[in-house]
Amino acid sequence: MAKRPILILPDERLRAIAEPIDKIDDGIRQLAQDMLDTMYDAPGIGLAAPQVGELRRIVVMDLSKDDEPKAPIVMINPEILSYSDETVTTEEGCLSIPELYYEVERPAEVKVRYTSLEGETVELEAGDRLAICIQHELDHLDGVLYIDYLSRLKRDRVLKKFQKQARRAG
């Protein structure tokens, strides 16, 4: 089990665009396992590689409940093919913006294509929490954070809070 430190806002790597993964090798398989270990330990339901300082296009998720067996999903080079017109507003949080939760409006359903750890191309239609989690994690690959969907006032308040904490810690 290898846990990695999770980057916290205002770390600039959280705003970087992740690079596509050319081939799935032992390094990528180890990164996926480290990300799952880190996510489970946090605890969270999703984690993108940029959150652990790896600017690669890979995300991990597991929406199973505590009393259910683990059901990890690893998506390599994921891309959303379509969004539903219907939207939902749900409370989101982020391991890179700890202890803050805000209501965010997103499409209710998505269709995503990705490569599995076994190298297979997978197309998945997702709704509910999975659709929200996919959108949240894929945003990370493009340097977008869920607070970017908030009003400017709320977003600025969050940024100031974390900049202040970073200055105190540094």
mmCIF file of N, CA and C in Angstrom, residues 17-143:
data_model
loop_
_atom_site.group_PDB
_atom_site.id
_atom_site.type_symbol
_atom_site.label_atom_id
_atom_site.label_comp_id
_atom_site.label_asym_id
_atom_site.label_seq_id
_atom_site.Cartn_x
_atom_site.Cartn_y
_atom_site.Cartn_z
ATOM 1 N N ILE A 17 -2.878 21.165 -17.046
ATOM 2 C CA ILE A 17 -3.584 20.210 -17.903
ATOM 3 C C ILE A 17 -2.743 18.935 -17.980
ATOM 4 N N ALA A 18 -3.381 17.816 -17.675
ATOM 5 C CA ALA A 18 -2.696 16.528 -17.645
ATOM 6 C C ALA A 18 -2.414 16.011 -19.055
ATOM 7 N N GLU A 19 -1.316 15.260 -19.178
ATOM 8 C CA GLU A 19 -0.887 14.700 -20.467
ATOM 9 C C GLU A 19 -1.518 13.321 -20.693
ATOM 10 N N PRO A 20 -1.861 13.016 -21.957
ATOM 11 C CA PRO A 20 -2.387 11.670 -22.258
ATOM 12 C C PRO A 20 -1.353 10.586 -21.930
ATOM 13 N N ILE A 21 -1.844 9.411 -21.638
ATOM 14 C CA ILE A 21 -0.989 8.261 -21.348
ATOM 15 C C ILE A 21 -0.852 7.452 -22.636
ATOM 16 N N ASP A 22 0.391 7.243 -23.066
ATOM 17 C CA ASP A 22 0.652 6.545 -24.333
ATOM 18 C C ASP A 22 0.546 5.035 -24.204
ATOM 19 N N LYS A 23 1.089 4.493 -23.116
ATOM 20 C CA LYS A 23 1.000 3.046 -22.956
ATOM 21 C C LYS A 23 0.823 2.690 -21.492
ATOM 22 N N ILE A 24 0.114 1.606 -21.294
ATOM 23 C CA ILE A 24 -0.162 1.131 -19.943
ATOM 24 C C ILE A 24 0.943 0.145 -19.578
ATOM 25 N N ASP A 25 1.805 0.598 -18.668
ATOM 26 C CA ASP A 25 2.918 -0.246 -18.231
ATOM 27 C C ASP A 25 2.859 -0.407 -16.715
ATOM 28 N N ASP A 26 3.890 -1.019 -16.146
ATOM 29 C CA ASP A 26 3.898 -1.244 -14.697
ATOM 30 C C ASP A 26 3.839 0.067 -13.925
ATOM 31 N N GLY A 27 4.444 1.124 -14.457
ATOM 32 C CA GLY A 27 4.419 2.427 -13.792
ATOM 33 C C GLY A 27 3.001 2.975 -13.693
ATOM 34 N N ILE A 28 2.224 2.824 -14.762
ATOM 35 C CA ILE A 28 0.829 3.297 -14.762
ATOM 36 C C ILE A 28 -0.017 2.427 -13.839
ATOM 37 N N ARG A 29 0.220 1.108 -13.866
ATOM 38 C CA ARG A 29 -0.532 0.218 -12.965
ATOM 39 C C ARG A 29 -0.220 0.548 -11.506
ATOM 40 N N GLN A 30 1.049 0.874 -11.210
ATOM 41 C CA GLN A 30 1.427 1.238 -9.846
ATOM 42 C C GLN A 30 0.802 2.579 -9.447
ATOM 43 N N LEU A 31 0.798 3.535 -10.386
ATOM 44 C CA LEU A 31 0.166 4.827 -10.126
ATOM 45 C C LEU A 31 -1.313 4.632 -9.795
ATOM 46 N N ALA A 32 -2.000 3.802 -10.573
ATOM 47 C CA ALA A 32 -3.430 3.540 -10.326
ATOM 48 C C ALA A 32 -3.629 2.941 -8.935
ATOM 49 N N GLN A 33 -2.787 1.982 -8.568
ATOM 50 C CA GLN A 33 -2.916 1.360 -7.242
ATOM 51 C C GLN A 33 -2.615 2.362 -6.133
ATOM 52 N N ASP A 34 -1.579 3.172 -6.304
ATOM 53 C CA ASP A 34 -1.249 4.206 -5.315
ATOM 54 C C ASP A 34 -2.409 5.189 -5.168
ATOM 55 N N MET A 35 -3.018 5.559 -6.299
ATOM 56 C CA MET A 35 -4.145 6.496 -6.259
ATOM 57 C C MET A 35 -5.336 5.886 -5.515
ATOM 58 N N LEU A 36 -5.613 4.614 -5.774
ATOM 59 C CA LEU A 36 -6.710 3.945 -5.060
ATOM 60 C C LEU A 36 -6.409 3.892 -3.560
ATOM 61 N N ASP A 37 -5.179 3.515 -3.201
ATOM 62 C CA ASP A 37 -4.803 3.462 -1.781
ATOM 63 C C ASP A 37 -4.962 4.829 -1.136
ATOM 64 N N THR A 38 -4.535 5.876 -1.832
ATOM 65 C CA THR A 38 -4.622 7.247 -1.323
ATOM 66 C C THR A 38 -6.086 7.660 -1.163
ATOM 67 N N MET A 39 -6.895 7.356 -2.182
ATOM 68 C CA MET A 39 -8.318 7.725 -2.153
ATOM 69 C C MET A 39 -9.044 7.014 -1.005
ATOM 70 N N TYR A 40 -8.809 5.698 -0.849
ATOM 71 C CA TYR A 40 -9.483 4.953 0.217
ATOM 72 C C TYR A 40 -9.060 5.469 1.588
ATOM 73 N N ASP A 41 -7.802 5.830 1.731
ATOM 74 C CA ASP A 41 -7.291 6.299 3.015
ATOM 75 C C ASP A 41 -7.824 7.685 3.372
ATOM 76 N N ALA A 42 -8.137 8.504 2.374
ATOM 77 C CA ALA A 42 -8.455 9.924 2.600
ATOM 78 C C ALA A 42 -9.616 10.194 3.571
ATOM 79 N N PRO A 43 -10.778 9.597 3.527
ATOM 80 C CA PRO A 43 -11.371 8.775 2.477
ATOM 81 C C PRO A 43 -12.118 9.638 1.467
ATOM 82 N N GLY A 44 -12.152 9.149 0.220
ATOM 83 C CA GLY A 44 -12.867 9.841 -0.839
ATOM 84 C C GLY A 44 -13.492 8.835 -1.776
ATOM 85 N N ILE A 45 -14.242 9.362 -2.777
ATOM 86 C CA ILE A 45 -14.876 8.470 -3.761
ATOM 87 C C ILE A 45 -14.242 8.626 -5.142
ATOM 88 N N GLY A 46 -13.316 9.584 -5.284
ATOM 89 C CA GLY A 46 -12.652 9.788 -6.565
ATOM 90 C C GLY A 46 -11.351 10.537 -6.368
ATOM 91 N N LEU A 47 -10.417 10.305 -7.289
ATOM 92 C CA LEU A 47 -9.125 10.982 -7.233
ATOM 93 C C LEU A 47 -8.551 11.023 -8.647
ATOM 94 N N ALA A 48 -8.030 12.184 -9.020
ATOM 95 C CA ALA A 48 -7.390 12.347 -10.329
ATOM 96 C C ALA A 48 -5.883 12.465 -10.112
ATOM 97 N N ALA A 49 -5.111 11.982 -11.077
ATOM 98 C CA ALA A 49 -3.649 11.974 -10.947
ATOM 99 C C ALA A 49 -3.056 13.347 -10.604
ATOM 100 N N PRO A 50 -3.551 14.456 -11.192
ATOM 101 C CA PRO A 50 -2.972 15.745 -10.810
ATOM 102 C C PRO A 50 -3.073 16.041 -9.311
ATOM 103 N N GLN A 51 -4.037 15.443 -8.627
ATOM 104 C CA GLN A 51 -4.193 15.675 -7.197
ATOM 105 C C GLN A 51 -3.060 15.054 -6.377
ATOM 106 N N VAL A 52 -2.329 14.114 -6.980
ATOM 107 C CA VAL A 52 -1.162 13.544 -6.304
ATOM 108 C C VAL A 52 0.125 13.953 -7.025
ATOM 109 N N GLY A 53 0.025 15.041 -7.812
ATOM 110 C CA GLY A 53 1.214 15.602 -8.439
ATOM 111 C C GLY A 53 1.652 14.934 -9.726
ATOM 112 N N GLU A 54 0.824 14.050 -10.272
ATOM 113 C CA GLU A 54 1.140 13.363 -11.536
ATOM 114 C C GLU A 54 0.272 13.967 -12.631
ATOM 115 N N LEU A 55 0.875 14.655 -13.571
ATOM 116 C CA LEU A 55 0.095 15.308 -14.627
ATOM 117 C C LEU A 55 -0.158 14.330 -15.771
ATOM 118 N N ARG A 56 -0.890 13.266 -15.447
ATOM 119 C CA ARG A 56 -1.255 12.210 -16.388
ATOM 120 C C ARG A 56 -2.775 12.087 -16.395
ATOM 121 N N ARG A 57 -3.326 11.640 -17.531
ATOM 122 C CA ARG A 57 -4.792 11.554 -17.683
ATOM 123 C C ARG A 57 -5.291 10.194 -17.163
ATOM 124 N N ILE A 58 -5.384 10.109 -15.848
ATOM 125 C CA ILE A 58 -5.907 8.906 -15.203
ATOM 126 C C ILE A 58 -6.672 9.328 -13.953
ATOM 127 N N VAL A 59 -7.842 8.710 -13.768
ATOM 128 C CA VAL A 59 -8.650 8.956 -12.573
ATOM 129 C C VAL A 59 -9.080 7.610 -11.995
ATOM 130 N N VAL A 60 -9.320 7.609 -10.687
ATOM 131 C CA VAL A 60 -9.855 6.421 -10.015
ATOM 132 C C VAL A 60 -11.102 6.836 -9.249
ATOM 133 N N MET A 61 -12.032 5.896 -9.114
ATOM 134 C CA MET A 61 -13.280 6.149 -8.399
ATOM 135 C C MET A 61 -13.745 4.857 -7.750
ATOM 136 N N ASP A 62 -14.503 5.016 -6.687
ATOM 137 C CA ASP A 62 -15.206 3.885 -6.085
ATOM 138 C C ASP A 62 -16.378 4.452 -5.308
ATOM 139 N N LEU A 63 -17.581 4.207 -5.802
ATOM 140 C CA LEU A 63 -18.780 4.752 -5.173
ATOM 141 C C LEU A 63 -19.480 3.736 -4.283
ATOM 142 N N SER A 64 -18.803 2.603 -3.996
ATOM 143 C CA SER A 64 -19.433 1.600 -3.129
ATOM 144 C C SER A 64 -19.576 2.161 -1.715
ATOM 145 N N LYS A 65 -20.607 1.703 -1.036
ATOM 146 C CA LYS A 65 -20.856 2.122 0.346
ATOM 147 C C LYS A 65 -19.951 1.317 1.281
ATOM 148 N N ASP A 66 -19.845 1.759 2.530
ATOM 149 C CA ASP A 66 -18.943 1.102 3.486
ATOM 150 C C ASP A 66 -19.244 -0.378 3.680
ATOM 151 N N ASP A 67 -20.522 -0.747 3.634
ATOM 152 C CA ASP A 67 -20.910 -2.140 3.882
ATOM 153 C C ASP A 67 -20.913 -2.992 2.608
ATOM 154 N N GLU A 68 -20.463 -2.428 1.499
ATOM 155 C CA GLU A 68 -20.429 -3.148 0.217
ATOM 156 C C GLU A 68 -18.981 -3.480 -0.143
ATOM 157 N N PRO A 69 -18.786 -4.503 -0.976
ATOM 158 C CA PRO A 69 -17.417 -4.775 -1.430
ATOM 159 C C PRO A 69 -16.902 -3.612 -2.283
ATOM 160 N N LYS A 70 -15.601 -3.408 -2.244
ATOM 161 C CA LYS A 70 -15.000 -2.332 -3.044
ATOM 162 C C LYS A 70 -15.262 -2.594 -4.523
ATOM 163 N N ALA A 71 -15.488 -1.503 -5.268
ATOM 164 C CA ALA A 71 -15.763 -1.603 -6.703
ATOM 165 C C ALA A 71 -14.975 -0.504 -7.432
ATOM 166 N N PRO A 72 -13.648 -0.605 -7.427
ATOM 167 C CA PRO A 72 -12.843 0.462 -8.027
ATOM 168 C C PRO A 72 -12.998 0.548 -9.542
ATOM 169 N N ILE A 73 -12.984 1.787 -10.028
ATOM 170 C CA ILE A 73 -12.996 2.064 -11.469
ATOM 171 C C ILE A 73 -11.729 2.860 -11.760
ATOM 172 N N VAL A 74 -10.972 2.425 -12.753
ATOM 173 C CA VAL A 74 -9.781 3.153 -13.193
ATOM 174 C C VAL A 74 -10.017 3.570 -14.639
ATOM 175 N N MET A 75 -9.936 4.867 -14.888
ATOM 176 C CA MET A 75 -10.147 5.395 -16.239
ATOM 177 C C MET A 75 -8.864 6.051 -16.733
ATOM 178 N N ILE A 76 -8.358 5.537 -17.847
ATOM 179 C CA ILE A 76 -7.156 6.094 -18.472
ATOM 180 C C ILE A 76 -7.588 6.853 -19.719
ATOM 181 N N ASN A 77 -7.075 8.063 -19.878
ATOM 182 C CA ASN A 77 -7.422 8.938 -21.005
ATOM 183 C C ASN A 77 -8.942 9.058 -21.209
ATOM 184 N N PRO A 78 -9.677 9.329 -20.131
ATOM 185 C CA PRO A 78 -11.135 9.413 -20.274
ATOM 186 C C PRO A 78 -11.569 10.668 -21.013
ATOM 187 N N GLU A 79 -12.673 10.543 -21.732
ATOM 188 C CA GLU A 79 -13.269 11.710 -22.382
ATOM 189 C C GLU A 79 -14.783 11.556 -22.359
ATOM 190 N N ILE A 80 -15.451 12.670 -22.092
ATOM 191 C CA ILE A 80 -16.907 12.649 -22.077
ATOM 192 C C ILE A 80 -17.395 12.858 -23.507
ATOM 193 N N LEU A 81 -18.197 11.913 -23.983
ATOM 194 C CA LEU A 81 -18.708 11.950 -25.355
ATOM 195 C C LEU A 81 -19.993 12.757 -25.453
ATOM 196 N N SER A 82 -20.821 12.695 -24.401
ATOM 197 C CA SER A 82 -22.069 13.449 -24.430
ATOM 198 C C SER A 82 -22.561 13.724 -23.014
ATOM 199 N N TYR A 83 -23.328 14.804 -22.923
ATOM 200 C CA TYR A 83 -23.943 15.238 -21.669
ATOM 201 C C TYR A 83 -25.446 15.282 -21.866
ATOM 202 N N SER A 84 -26.208 14.981 -20.814
ATOM 203 C CA SER A 84 -27.666 15.122 -20.897
ATOM 204 C C SER A 84 -28.028 16.596 -20.816
ATOM 205 N N ASP A 85 -29.196 16.937 -21.344
ATOM 206 C CA ASP A 85 -29.702 18.304 -21.210
ATOM 207 C C ASP A 85 -30.186 18.555 -19.784
ATOM 208 N N GLU A 86 -30.673 17.494 -19.156
ATOM 209 C CA GLU A 86 -31.163 17.612 -17.777
ATOM 210 C C GLU A 86 -29.985 17.829 -16.836
ATOM 211 N N THR A 87 -30.176 18.698 -15.853
ATOM 212 C CA THR A 87 -29.110 18.943 -14.874
ATOM 213 C C THR A 87 -29.590 18.593 -13.476
ATOM 214 N N VAL A 88 -28.627 18.407 -12.584
ATOM 215 C CA VAL A 88 -28.912 18.192 -11.164
ATOM 216 C C VAL A 88 -27.965 19.074 -10.361
ATOM 217 N N THR A 89 -28.421 19.468 -9.194
ATOM 218 C CA THR A 89 -27.574 20.237 -8.291
ATOM 219 C C THR A 89 -27.299 19.366 -7.074
ATOM 220 N N THR A 90 -26.019 19.119 -6.818
ATOM 221 C CA THR A 90 -25.628 18.279 -5.687
ATOM 222 C C THR A 90 -24.498 18.958 -4.920
ATOM 223 N N GLU A 91 -24.339 18.526 -3.689
ATOM 224 C CA GLU A 91 -23.258 19.056 -2.868
ATOM 225 C C GLU A 91 -21.974 18.310 -3.231
ATOM 226 N N GLU A 92 -20.929 19.076 -3.540
ATOM 227 C CA GLU A 92 -19.637 18.480 -3.879
ATOM 228 C C GLU A 92 -18.575 18.945 -2.903
ATOM 229 N N GLY A 93 -17.605 18.080 -2.730
ATOM 230 C CA GLY A 93 -16.414 18.397 -1.969
ATOM 231 C C GLY A 93 -15.229 17.886 -2.756
ATOM 232 N N CYS A 94 -14.035 18.123 -2.264
ATOM 233 C CA CYS A 94 -12.842 17.723 -3.001
ATOM 234 C C CYS A 94 -11.711 17.483 -2.014
ATOM 235 N N LEU A 95 -10.967 16.400 -2.222
ATOM 236 C CA LEU A 95 -9.846 16.090 -1.335
ATOM 237 C C LEU A 95 -8.762 17.166 -1.394
ATOM 238 N N SER A 96 -8.714 17.929 -2.483
ATOM 239 C CA SER A 96 -7.723 19.004 -2.619
ATOM 240 C C SER A 96 -8.233 20.337 -2.060
ATOM 241 N N ILE A 97 -9.500 20.350 -1.641
ATOM 242 C CA ILE A 97 -10.101 21.540 -1.012
ATOM 243 C C ILE A 97 -10.837 21.013 0.225
ATOM 244 N N PRO A 98 -10.066 20.549 1.220
ATOM 245 C CA PRO A 98 -10.670 19.805 2.330
ATOM 246 C C PRO A 98 -11.662 20.614 3.161
ATOM 247 N N GLU A 99 -12.664 19.856 3.632
ATOM 248 C CA GLU A 99 -13.640 20.341 4.604
ATOM 249 C C GLU A 99 -14.579 21.427 4.092
ATOM 250 N N LEU A 100 -14.634 21.648 2.787
ATOM 251 C CA LEU A 100 -15.585 22.611 2.226
ATOM 252 C C LEU A 100 -16.487 21.887 1.235
ATOM 253 N N TYR A 101 -17.772 22.195 1.300
ATOM 254 C CA TYR A 101 -18.753 21.575 0.421
ATOM 255 C C TYR A 101 -19.671 22.656 -0.115
ATOM 256 N N TYR A 102 -19.948 22.593 -1.414
ATOM 257 C CA TYR A 102 -20.824 23.575 -2.049
ATOM 258 C C TYR A 102 -21.740 22.884 -3.038
ATOM 259 N N GLU A 103 -22.891 23.502 -3.265
ATOM 260 C CA GLU A 103 -23.839 23.021 -4.261
ATOM 261 C C GLU A 103 -23.315 23.377 -5.654
ATOM 262 N N VAL A 104 -23.296 22.383 -6.556
ATOM 263 C CA VAL A 104 -22.826 22.581 -7.926
ATOM 264 C C VAL A 104 -23.848 21.975 -8.877
ATOM 265 N N GLU A 105 -24.151 22.703 -9.945
ATOM 266 C CA GLU A 105 -25.079 22.197 -10.971
ATOM 267 C C GLU A 105 -24.266 21.600 -12.112
ATOM 268 N N ARG A 106 -24.627 20.372 -12.484
ATOM 269 C CA ARG A 106 -23.952 19.672 -13.587
ATOM 270 C C ARG A 106 -24.989 18.873 -14.377
ATOM 271 N N PRO A 107 -24.632 18.452 -15.601
ATOM 272 C CA PRO A 107 -25.518 17.547 -16.333
ATOM 273 C C PRO A 107 -25.786 16.274 -15.511
ATOM 274 N N ALA A 108 -27.013 15.777 -15.576
ATOM 275 C CA ALA A 108 -27.422 14.624 -14.765
ATOM 276 C C ALA A 108 -26.834 13.311 -15.269
ATOM 277 N N GLU A 109 -26.555 13.243 -16.581
ATOM 278 C CA GLU A 109 -26.028 12.004 -17.165
ATOM 279 C C GLU A 109 -24.914 12.331 -18.148
ATOM 280 N N VAL A 110 -23.965 11.408 -18.258
ATOM 281 C CA VAL A 110 -22.884 11.554 -19.232
ATOM 282 C C VAL A 110 -22.604 10.205 -19.888
ATOM 283 N N LYS A 111 -22.003 10.292 -21.045
ATOM 284 C CA LYS A 111 -21.471 9.098 -21.702
ATOM 285 C C LYS A 111 -19.971 9.329 -21.792
ATOM 286 N N VAL A 112 -19.186 8.388 -21.289
ATOM 287 C CA VAL A 112 -17.737 8.552 -21.230
ATOM 288 C C VAL A 112 -17.049 7.383 -21.936
ATOM 289 N N ARG A 113 -15.905 7.678 -22.546
ATOM 290 C CA ARG A 113 -15.060 6.638 -23.155
ATOM 291 C C ARG A 113 -13.698 6.719 -22.482
ATOM 292 N N TYR A 114 -13.154 5.557 -22.140
ATOM 293 C CA TYR A 114 -11.828 5.523 -21.521
ATOM 294 C C TYR A 114 -11.156 4.188 -21.825
ATOM 295 N N THR A 115 -9.889 4.103 -21.469
ATOM 296 C CA THR A 115 -9.146 2.854 -21.593
ATOM 297 C C THR A 115 -9.015 2.271 -20.193
ATOM 298 N N SER A 116 -9.275 0.960 -20.080
ATOM 299 C CA SER A 116 -9.147 0.283 -18.785
ATOM 300 C C SER A 116 -7.671 -0.065 -18.543
ATOM 301 N N LEU A 117 -7.353 -0.502 -17.337
ATOM 302 C CA LEU A 117 -5.976 -0.921 -17.028
ATOM 303 C C LEU A 117 -5.552 -2.108 -17.886
ATOM 304 N N GLU A 118 -6.532 -2.854 -18.386
ATOM 305 C CA GLU A 118 -6.233 -4.011 -19.250
ATOM 306 C C GLU A 118 -6.055 -3.599 -20.710
ATOM 307 N N GLY A 119 -6.202 -2.293 -20.994
ATOM 308 C CA GLY A 119 -6.003 -1.800 -22.351
ATOM 309 C C GLY A 119 -7.244 -1.834 -23.219
ATOM 310 N N GLU A 120 -8.399 -2.154 -22.627
ATOM 311 C CA GLU A 120 -9.638 -2.214 -23.397
ATOM 312 C C GLU A 120 -10.308 -0.842 -23.445
ATOM 313 N N THR A 121 -10.927 -0.526 -24.588
ATOM 314 C CA THR A 121 -11.711 0.701 -24.705
ATOM 315 C C THR A 121 -13.095 0.433 -24.131
ATOM 316 N N VAL A 122 -13.512 1.293 -23.219
ATOM 317 C CA VAL A 122 -14.796 1.125 -22.541
ATOM 318 C C VAL A 122 -15.644 2.367 -22.793
ATOM 319 N N GLU A 123 -16.917 2.156 -23.139
ATOM 320 C CA GLU A 123 -17.877 3.258 -23.199
ATOM 321 C C GLU A 123 -18.913 2.993 -22.125
ATOM 322 N N LEU A 124 -19.191 4.031 -21.337
ATOM 323 C CA LEU A 124 -20.059 3.880 -20.188
ATOM 324 C C LEU A 124 -21.054 5.028 -20.134
ATOM 325 N N GLU A 125 -22.333 4.680 -19.966
ATOM 326 C CA GLU A 125 -23.348 5.704 -19.741
ATOM 327 C C GLU A 125 -23.585 5.741 -18.246
ATOM 328 N N ALA A 126 -23.471 6.946 -17.664
ATOM 329 C CA ALA A 126 -23.558 7.070 -16.212
ATOM 330 C C ALA A 126 -24.574 8.133 -15.834
ATOM 331 N N GLY A 127 -25.241 7.887 -14.723
ATOM 332 C CA GLY A 127 -26.163 8.857 -14.143
ATOM 333 C C GLY A 127 -25.884 8.970 -12.662
ATOM 334 N N ASP A 128 -26.675 9.781 -11.995
ATOM 335 C CA ASP A 128 -26.611 9.928 -10.551
ATOM 336 C C ASP A 128 -25.201 10.289 -10.066
ATOM 337 N N ARG A 129 -24.818 9.711 -8.932
ATOM 338 C CA ARG A 129 -23.523 10.055 -8.316
ATOM 339 C C ARG A 129 -22.345 9.746 -9.228
ATOM 340 N N LEU A 130 -22.440 8.658 -10.002
ATOM 341 C CA LEU A 130 -21.327 8.300 -10.873
ATOM 342 C C LEU A 130 -21.111 9.377 -11.939
ATOM 343 N N ALA A 131 -22.181 9.885 -12.522
ATOM 344 C CA ALA A 131 -22.051 10.940 -13.537
ATOM 345 C C ALA A 131 -21.404 12.186 -12.938
ATOM 346 N N ILE A 132 -21.803 12.545 -11.725
ATOM 347 C CA ILE A 132 -21.237 13.723 -11.060
ATOM 348 C C ILE A 132 -19.760 13.493 -10.769
ATOM 349 N N CYS A 133 -19.444 12.318 -10.234
ATOM 350 C CA CYS A 133 -18.051 11.993 -9.900
ATOM 351 C C CYS A 133 -17.169 12.005 -11.151
ATOM 352 N N ILE A 134 -17.656 11.427 -12.243
ATOM 353 C CA ILE A 134 -16.891 11.415 -13.502
ATOM 354 C C ILE A 134 -16.596 12.851 -13.939
ATOM 355 N N GLN A 135 -17.613 13.702 -13.940
ATOM 356 C CA GLN A 135 -17.404 15.089 -14.375
ATOM 357 C C GLN A 135 -16.418 15.812 -13.459
ATOM 358 N N HIS A 136 -16.555 15.599 -12.154
ATOM 359 C CA HIS A 136 -15.669 16.244 -11.181
ATOM 360 C C HIS A 136 -14.216 15.810 -11.405
ATOM 361 N N GLU A 137 -14.002 14.501 -11.532
ATOM 362 C CA GLU A 137 -12.625 13.994 -11.681
ATOM 363 C C GLU A 137 -12.029 14.357 -13.038
ATOM 364 N N LEU A 138 -12.824 14.294 -14.109
ATOM 365 C CA LEU A 138 -12.291 14.652 -15.422
ATOM 366 C C LEU A 138 -11.967 16.140 -15.506
ATOM 367 N N ASP A 139 -12.717 16.969 -14.779
ATOM 368 C CA ASP A 139 -12.362 18.386 -14.704
ATOM 369 C C ASP A 139 -10.934 18.563 -14.192
ATOM 370 N N HIS A 140 -10.559 17.763 -13.194
ATOM 371 C CA HIS A 140 -9.195 17.854 -12.636
ATOM 372 C C HIS A 140 -8.126 17.660 -13.716
ATOM 373 N N LEU A 141 -8.416 16.823 -14.706
ATOM 374 C CA LEU A 141 -7.424 16.556 -15.759
ATOM 375 C C LEU A 141 -7.201 17.776 -16.638
ATOM 376 N N ASP A 142 -8.144 18.711 -16.592
ATOM 377 C CA ASP A 142 -8.035 19.940 -17.383
ATOM 378 C C ASP A 142 -7.800 21.172 -16.510
ATOM 379 N N GLY A 143 -7.392 20.943 -15.266
ATOM 380 C CA GLY A 143 -7.069 22.059 -14.376
ATOM 381 C C GLY A 143 -8.277 22.817 -13.865
#
